[in-house]
Coordinates of C-alpha atoms in Angstrom, one line a residue:
M1 CA 99.7 -5.2 -5.0
R2 CA 97.3 -5.4 -2.1
T3 CA 94.7 -3.2 -0.5
Q4 CA 91.8 -3.6 1.9
V5 CA 89.1 -2.2 -0.4
G6 CA 89.3 -2.0 -4.2
I7 CA 86.9 0.6 -5.6
V8 CA 86.0 0.6 -9.3
G9 CA 85.0 4.1 -10.4
A10 CA 86.1 7.6 -9.5
G11 CA 82.7 9.3 -9.5
P12 CA 81.3 10.9 -6.3
A13 CA 80.4 7.4 -4.9
G14 CA 83.8 5.9 -5.3
L15 CA 85.8 8.9 -4.2
L16 CA 83.6 9.7 -1.2
L17 CA 83.8 6.0 -0.1
S18 CA 87.5 6.1 -0.4
H19 CA 87.7 9.3 1.6
L20 CA 85.3 8.0 4.4
L21 CA 87.2 4.8 4.6
H22 CA 90.5 6.8 5.0
L23 CA 89.0 8.6 7.9
Q24 CA 88.3 5.2 9.5
G25 CA 91.9 4.1 8.9
I26 CA 90.9 1.7 6.1
E27 CA 93.1 1.6 2.9
S28 CA 91.6 1.6 -0.6
V29 CA 92.6 2.0 -4.2
V30 CA 90.3 3.7 -6.7
L31 CA 90.4 2.6 -10.4
E32 CA 88.9 4.8 -13.1
R33 CA 88.9 4.2 -16.8
R34 CA 88.4 7.8 -17.8
S35 CA 90.9 10.7 -17.4
R36 CA 91.0 13.0 -14.4
D37 CA 89.9 15.9 -16.7
H38 CA 86.9 14.0 -17.8
A39 CA 85.9 13.1 -14.2
E40 CA 86.3 16.7 -13.1
G41 CA 84.6 18.2 -16.1
R42 CA 81.5 16.1 -16.6
V43 CA 78.4 18.2 -15.9
R44 CA 75.8 16.2 -14.0
A45 CA 73.4 16.7 -11.1
G46 CA 73.7 19.6 -8.8
V47 CA 71.0 19.5 -6.1
L48 CA 72.2 18.2 -2.8
E49 CA 69.9 17.1 0.0
Q50 CA 70.6 18.4 3.5
G51 CA 72.1 15.0 4.5
T52 CA 74.4 15.0 1.6
T53 CA 75.7 18.5 2.4
D54 CA 76.1 17.5 6.1
T55 CA 78.0 14.4 5.1
L56 CA 80.5 16.3 2.9
V57 CA 81.1 19.0 5.6
E58 CA 81.6 16.4 8.3
A59 CA 84.1 14.6 6.1
G60 CA 86.1 17.7 5.8
V61 CA 85.5 18.3 2.1
G62 CA 82.7 20.9 2.3
E63 CA 84.7 24.1 2.6
R64 CA 84.2 25.2 -1.0
L65 CA 80.6 23.8 -1.0
L66 CA 79.7 26.1 1.9
R67 CA 81.4 29.0 0.3
E68 CA 80.1 28.6 -3.3
G69 CA 77.0 26.4 -3.0
L70 CA 73.6 28.1 -3.3
P71 CA 71.3 27.1 -0.5
H72 CA 67.6 27.1 -1.4
E73 CA 64.6 27.1 1.1
G74 CA 62.0 26.3 -1.5
I75 CA 61.1 25.4 -5.1
E76 CA 58.3 26.6 -7.3
L77 CA 55.7 24.5 -9.1
R78 CA 54.4 26.4 -12.1
F79 CA 51.2 25.4 -13.9
G80 CA 47.9 26.9 -15.1
G81 CA 49.4 30.4 -15.4
A82 CA 50.5 30.7 -11.8
G83 CA 53.5 29.8 -9.6
H84 CA 53.2 28.0 -6.3
R85 CA 56.1 28.0 -3.9
I86 CA 56.8 24.9 -1.7
A87 CA 58.4 26.6 1.3
F88 CA 60.9 24.3 3.0
E89 CA 61.6 26.7 5.8
K90 CA 58.0 26.4 6.9
L91 CA 57.3 22.7 6.0
V92 CA 60.6 21.2 7.1
P93 CA 62.4 23.7 9.3
G94 CA 66.1 23.6 9.3
H95 CA 66.4 21.7 6.0
V96 CA 67.4 23.2 2.7
I97 CA 68.7 21.9 -0.6
T98 CA 72.0 23.2 -1.9
V99 CA 72.8 23.7 -5.6
Y100 CA 76.5 22.7 -6.2
G101 CA 77.6 20.9 -9.3
Q102 CA 78.5 17.2 -9.1
Q103 CA 81.7 18.0 -11.0
E104 CA 82.7 20.4 -8.2
I105 CA 82.2 17.7 -5.6
V106 CA 84.4 15.4 -7.7
K107 CA 87.1 18.1 -7.8
D108 CA 86.9 18.5 -4.0
L109 CA 87.1 14.8 -3.4
I110 CA 90.0 14.2 -5.8
A111 CA 92.0 17.0 -4.1
A112 CA 91.2 15.6 -0.7
R113 CA 92.3 12.1 -1.6
L114 CA 95.5 13.1 -3.3
A115 CA 96.4 15.5 -0.4
A116 CA 96.0 12.6 2.0
G117 CA 98.2 10.3 -0.1
G118 CA 95.3 8.3 -1.5
D119 CA 95.7 6.0 -4.4
V120 CA 93.4 7.1 -7.2
R121 CA 94.3 5.8 -10.7
F122 CA 92.9 7.3 -13.9
E123 CA 92.9 6.1 -17.5
V124 CA 93.1 2.5 -16.3
D125 CA 92.4 -0.1 -19.0
D126 CA 90.6 -3.5 -19.0
V127 CA 89.4 -3.5 -15.4
A128 CA 88.0 -7.0 -14.5
L129 CA 86.7 -8.5 -11.3
H130 CA 87.7 -12.0 -10.1
D131 CA 86.6 -14.5 -7.4
V132 CA 84.2 -12.0 -5.8
D133 CA 82.3 -14.9 -4.2
S134 CA 85.5 -16.2 -2.5
G135 CA 87.5 -14.9 0.5
R136 CA 90.2 -13.6 -1.9
P137 CA 88.7 -11.4 -4.5
Y138 CA 91.0 -9.4 -6.8
L139 CA 91.0 -6.9 -9.7
T140 CA 93.1 -6.9 -12.8
F141 CA 93.8 -3.9 -15.0
G142 CA 96.4 -3.0 -17.6
G143 CA 98.4 -6.2 -17.0
E144 CA 98.4 -5.7 -13.2
R145 CA 96.7 -7.4 -10.3
L146 CA 95.2 -5.9 -7.1
D147 CA 94.3 -8.2 -4.3
C148 CA 91.6 -7.0 -2.0
D149 CA 89.5 -8.0 1.0
F150 CA 86.4 -6.4 -0.6
I151 CA 85.5 -4.9 -3.9
V152 CA 83.0 -2.0 -4.4
G153 CA 81.5 -1.3 -7.8
C154 CA 80.9 2.5 -8.1
D155 CA 81.3 2.5 -11.9
G156 CA 77.8 3.5 -13.0
F157 CA 75.0 1.8 -14.9
H158 CA 77.3 0.8 -17.8
G159 CA 80.3 -0.3 -15.7
V160 CA 81.8 -3.7 -15.3
S161 CA 80.9 -4.4 -11.7
R162 CA 77.3 -5.3 -11.9
P163 CA 77.8 -7.7 -14.9
S164 CA 80.5 -9.4 -12.9
I165 CA 77.7 -10.9 -10.7
P166 CA 76.6 -14.3 -12.2
P167 CA 73.3 -14.5 -14.2
G168 CA 70.4 -15.4 -12.0
V169 CA 71.7 -13.9 -8.8
L170 CA 70.3 -10.4 -9.4
T171 CA 66.7 -9.4 -9.8
T172 CA 66.3 -6.2 -11.8
Y173 CA 63.4 -3.8 -12.0
E174 CA 63.1 -1.2 -14.7
R175 CA 60.8 1.5 -15.9
E176 CA 61.4 3.3 -19.2
Y177 CA 59.6 6.6 -19.6
P178 CA 58.2 7.7 -22.9
F179 CA 60.3 10.9 -23.0
A180 CA 63.8 12.3 -22.4
W181 CA 65.3 15.6 -21.1
L182 CA 67.1 18.0 -23.3
G183 CA 69.6 19.6 -20.9
V184 CA 71.2 23.0 -21.5
L185 CA 73.9 24.8 -19.7
A186 CA 74.1 28.5 -20.4
R187 CA 76.4 31.3 -19.4
V188 CA 73.6 33.5 -18.1
R189 CA 72.5 34.7 -14.7
P190 CA 69.5 32.7 -13.3
S191 CA 66.1 34.3 -14.0
A192 CA 64.8 33.2 -10.6
D193 CA 66.3 32.7 -7.1
E194 CA 64.9 29.1 -6.8
L195 CA 64.3 26.1 -9.0
I196 CA 61.1 26.3 -11.2
Y197 CA 59.3 23.1 -12.2
A198 CA 56.9 24.0 -14.9
R199 CA 54.1 21.8 -16.3
T200 CA 52.6 22.9 -19.6
E201 CA 50.6 21.3 -22.4
R202 CA 53.8 21.4 -24.5
G203 CA 55.7 19.4 -21.9
F204 CA 57.7 19.8 -18.8
A205 CA 60.5 22.5 -18.3
L206 CA 62.9 23.1 -15.4
H207 CA 64.8 26.3 -14.6
S208 CA 67.8 25.6 -12.4
M209 CA 71.3 27.0 -11.9
R210 CA 74.9 26.0 -11.1
S211 CA 76.2 29.4 -9.9
P212 CA 75.2 33.1 -9.9
E213 CA 76.5 33.2 -13.5
I214 CA 75.6 29.8 -14.9
S215 CA 72.0 28.6 -15.5
R216 CA 70.8 25.0 -16.1
F217 CA 67.6 24.2 -18.1
Y218 CA 65.7 21.1 -19.1
L219 CA 63.0 20.5 -21.6
Q220 CA 60.9 17.4 -22.0
V221 CA 61.5 15.9 -25.5
S222 CA 60.9 12.6 -27.2
P223 CA 63.2 9.7 -26.2
D224 CA 64.8 9.6 -29.7
E225 CA 65.3 13.4 -30.0
D226 CA 68.0 14.5 -32.4
L227 CA 70.2 17.0 -30.7
A228 CA 71.0 18.6 -34.0
A229 CA 67.3 19.6 -34.4
W230 CA 67.7 22.0 -31.4
P231 CA 69.8 25.0 -32.4
D232 CA 70.2 27.7 -29.7
E233 CA 67.4 29.8 -31.0
R234 CA 64.9 27.0 -30.9
V235 CA 66.0 26.0 -27.4
W236 CA 65.4 29.6 -26.0
D237 CA 62.1 29.9 -27.9
E238 CA 60.8 26.7 -26.3
L239 CA 62.1 27.5 -22.9
K240 CA 60.4 30.9 -23.0
T241 CA 57.1 29.3 -24.2
R242 CA 57.1 26.9 -21.3
L243 CA 58.5 29.1 -18.5
E244 CA 57.1 32.6 -19.3
T245 CA 53.6 31.6 -18.2
V246 CA 53.2 33.8 -15.2
P247 CA 52.8 37.6 -15.1
G248 CA 56.0 39.5 -14.7
F249 CA 58.5 36.6 -15.4
T250 CA 61.0 37.1 -18.2
L251 CA 63.6 34.4 -19.1
T252 CA 67.1 35.8 -19.5
T253 CA 68.8 34.3 -22.5
G254 CA 72.5 34.1 -23.3
E255 CA 75.3 31.9 -24.6
I256 CA 74.6 28.1 -24.5
I257 CA 77.8 26.2 -23.6
D258 CA 76.6 22.7 -23.4
K259 CA 73.6 20.5 -24.6
G260 CA 72.7 16.9 -24.1
V261 CA 69.8 14.5 -24.1
T262 CA 69.2 12.3 -21.0
P263 CA 66.9 9.3 -21.2
M264 CA 64.4 8.9 -18.4
R265 CA 64.5 5.5 -16.6
G266 CA 64.1 3.9 -13.2
F267 CA 66.2 0.9 -12.5
V268 CA 67.0 -1.2 -9.4
A269 CA 69.2 -4.3 -9.0
E270 CA 68.6 -6.5 -6.0
P271 CA 70.6 -7.5 -4.0
M272 CA 73.3 -4.8 -4.1
Q273 CA 75.9 -7.3 -3.0
Y274 CA 77.3 -10.7 -3.9
G275 CA 80.0 -12.4 -2.0
R276 CA 82.6 -9.7 -1.3
L277 CA 81.4 -7.4 -4.1
F278 CA 79.2 -4.5 -3.1
L279 CA 77.4 -2.1 -5.6
A280 CA 76.9 1.6 -4.8
G281 CA 75.3 4.5 -6.7
D282 CA 74.3 4.2 -10.3
A283 CA 75.9 0.7 -10.5
A284 CA 72.9 -0.5 -8.5
H285 CA 70.1 2.0 -9.2
I286 CA 69.0 4.7 -11.5
V287 CA 66.2 7.2 -10.9
P288 CA 64.6 9.7 -13.2
P289 CA 66.2 13.1 -12.5
T290 CA 62.9 14.9 -11.7
G291 CA 63.3 14.2 -7.9
A292 CA 67.1 15.1 -7.8
K293 CA 67.9 11.8 -6.0
G294 CA 70.7 10.1 -8.0
L295 CA 73.8 11.6 -6.4
N296 CA 72.1 11.8 -3.0
L297 CA 71.3 8.0 -3.1
A298 CA 75.0 7.3 -3.9
V299 CA 76.1 9.3 -0.8
A300 CA 73.6 7.4 1.3
D301 CA 74.9 4.1 0.0
V302 CA 78.5 4.8 0.8
R303 CA 77.6 6.0 4.3
V304 CA 76.0 2.6 5.0
L305 CA 78.9 0.7 3.5
T306 CA 81.6 2.7 5.3
R307 CA 79.9 2.0 8.7
A308 CA 79.6 -1.7 7.8
L309 CA 83.2 -2.1 6.6
A310 CA 84.5 -0.2 9.7
H311 CA 82.5 -2.5 11.9
R312 CA 83.9 -5.6 10.1
Y313 CA 87.5 -4.4 10.6
E314 CA 87.0 -3.4 14.2
T315 CA 85.1 -6.4 15.4
G316 CA 85.5 -9.1 12.8
S317 CA 81.7 -9.3 12.5
A318 CA 80.1 -9.3 9.1
D319 CA 76.6 -8.6 10.4
L320 CA 76.4 -5.0 9.0
L321 CA 77.9 -6.0 5.7
D322 CA 75.4 -8.9 5.4
G323 CA 72.6 -6.3 5.8
Y324 CA 74.1 -3.7 3.5
S325 CA 71.7 -4.3 0.6
R326 CA 68.6 -4.5 2.8
A327 CA 69.5 -1.3 4.5
C328 CA 70.2 0.6 1.3
L329 CA 67.1 -0.6 -0.6
R330 CA 64.7 0.9 1.8
R331 CA 65.9 4.3 0.9
V332 CA 66.4 3.4 -2.8
W333 CA 62.7 2.4 -3.2
R334 CA 61.5 5.4 -1.4
A335 CA 63.5 7.6 -3.8
Q336 CA 62.2 5.5 -6.8
H337 CA 58.7 6.2 -5.7
F338 CA 59.2 9.9 -5.1
S339 CA 61.0 10.3 -8.4
W340 CA 58.2 8.5 -10.2
W341 CA 55.6 10.6 -8.4
M342 CA 57.4 13.9 -9.4
T343 CA 57.7 12.7 -12.9
T344 CA 54.1 11.7 -13.4
L345 CA 53.0 14.9 -11.6
L346 CA 54.8 17.3 -14.0
H347 CA 55.3 15.6 -17.4
T348 CA 53.0 15.3 -20.4
F349 CA 52.3 11.7 -21.1
D350 CA 49.4 11.5 -23.6
T351 CA 48.2 14.7 -25.2
D352 CA 45.1 12.9 -26.5
D353 CA 43.8 12.0 -23.1
P354 CA 42.0 15.0 -21.6
Y355 CA 40.9 12.9 -18.6
A356 CA 44.5 12.1 -17.6
R357 CA 45.4 15.8 -18.0
R358 CA 42.6 16.9 -15.7
L359 CA 43.6 14.3 -13.1
Q360 CA 47.2 15.7 -13.2
T361 CA 46.0 19.2 -12.8
S362 CA 43.8 18.2 -9.8
H363 CA 46.8 16.5 -8.2
L364 CA 48.9 19.6 -8.7
E365 CA 46.2 21.8 -7.2
Y366 CA 46.0 19.5 -4.2
V367 CA 49.8 19.5 -3.6
T368 CA 49.9 23.3 -3.7
S369 CA 46.8 23.9 -1.6
S370 CA 47.2 21.3 1.1
E371 CA 49.9 21.8 3.7
A372 CA 50.0 18.1 4.4
A373 CA 50.5 17.3 0.7
A374 CA 53.1 20.0 0.3
R375 CA 55.0 18.7 3.4
T376 CA 55.2 15.3 1.9
L377 CA 56.8 16.7 -1.2
A378 CA 59.1 19.0 0.8
E379 CA 60.4 16.3 3.2
N380 CA 61.2 13.9 0.4
Y381 CA 62.8 16.6 -1.7
V382 CA 65.2 17.9 1.0
G383 CA 66.0 14.2 1.9
L384 CA 64.6 11.9 4.5
P385 CA 66.7 11.4 7.7
Y386 CA 69.3 8.7 7.6
E387 CA 68.6 5.5 9.6
P388 CA 70.2 5.5 13.1
G389 CA 73.9 4.8 12.8
D390 CA 74.2 5.5 9.1

């Protein structure tokens, strides 16, 4: 078999790349080791930057997003017994975030690729990358071979693509945080119209949502937290303790339908390319989820790569492909910094250090009282503009 671009991984990055390439007349094959049911059912991030929403709509896969997504014009920072709204409509006019689950984006993209006759293969075994530093790279899987012009690794942090780059080529940067997030999905109406980021002496909590009937919550816990130690009653008690800190707010409880513990890390691999192999999304970088940047960075990556590949096929020039990593990493490191900043602003690091806690409170007070500081948060949260041409 032969295709122009072989894509490893059928998450949002791989599927969107395949769809954007299709719109440019470029063929691709997507290989995914998991089942379609798993890809469409895995609950992940759900906060879309303005640019991500615009990209999906412009690509013709945003109809359901526009109908069912929940646009928000602000978020609330809650600390010290009070809530403080960061008003996007005032600070960054014309920009919102939209709450729409990653699994819903995957469903939309799979449907679009299959409707267009795209080649997306699930439950593929033993994917391996070969000769990526030559002019004839290829993939093998399940006893078959797929020759490609280029290979793109969109298979996540634990995938096979990044390890296919020889040792010594990549420089990796990593930050492990001394806590994790206990994530909870509940069949209950959201208790607020917008996301609430709460900083308390007991740790961070986040009130989010996935739909008018489904709410999403997170609690800061220890990195080795045992999920079995968190029965539903304890989860609700702790959420109420951390979120019911302002007058008049009551947390609505209900049936919990999913729980999980997510480690907090920052990770970047440089460069994001080697020979004819390109990395996109979590295969190249991980951000702590506090800043809601993971999915949005993946979309930014594939926008840059689509333009570069289209330029290569149209003109024969590899100039944009050669600059792919450099172009992406500017945004990646800005998102790393913003995610680190949001994480350190809101989480409890050392309960025995009153000096550090007072500094944290002072910073929060500054962000919520200074329009300039609030605008910095707002413009990063809704997403910085794409570079010209991307």
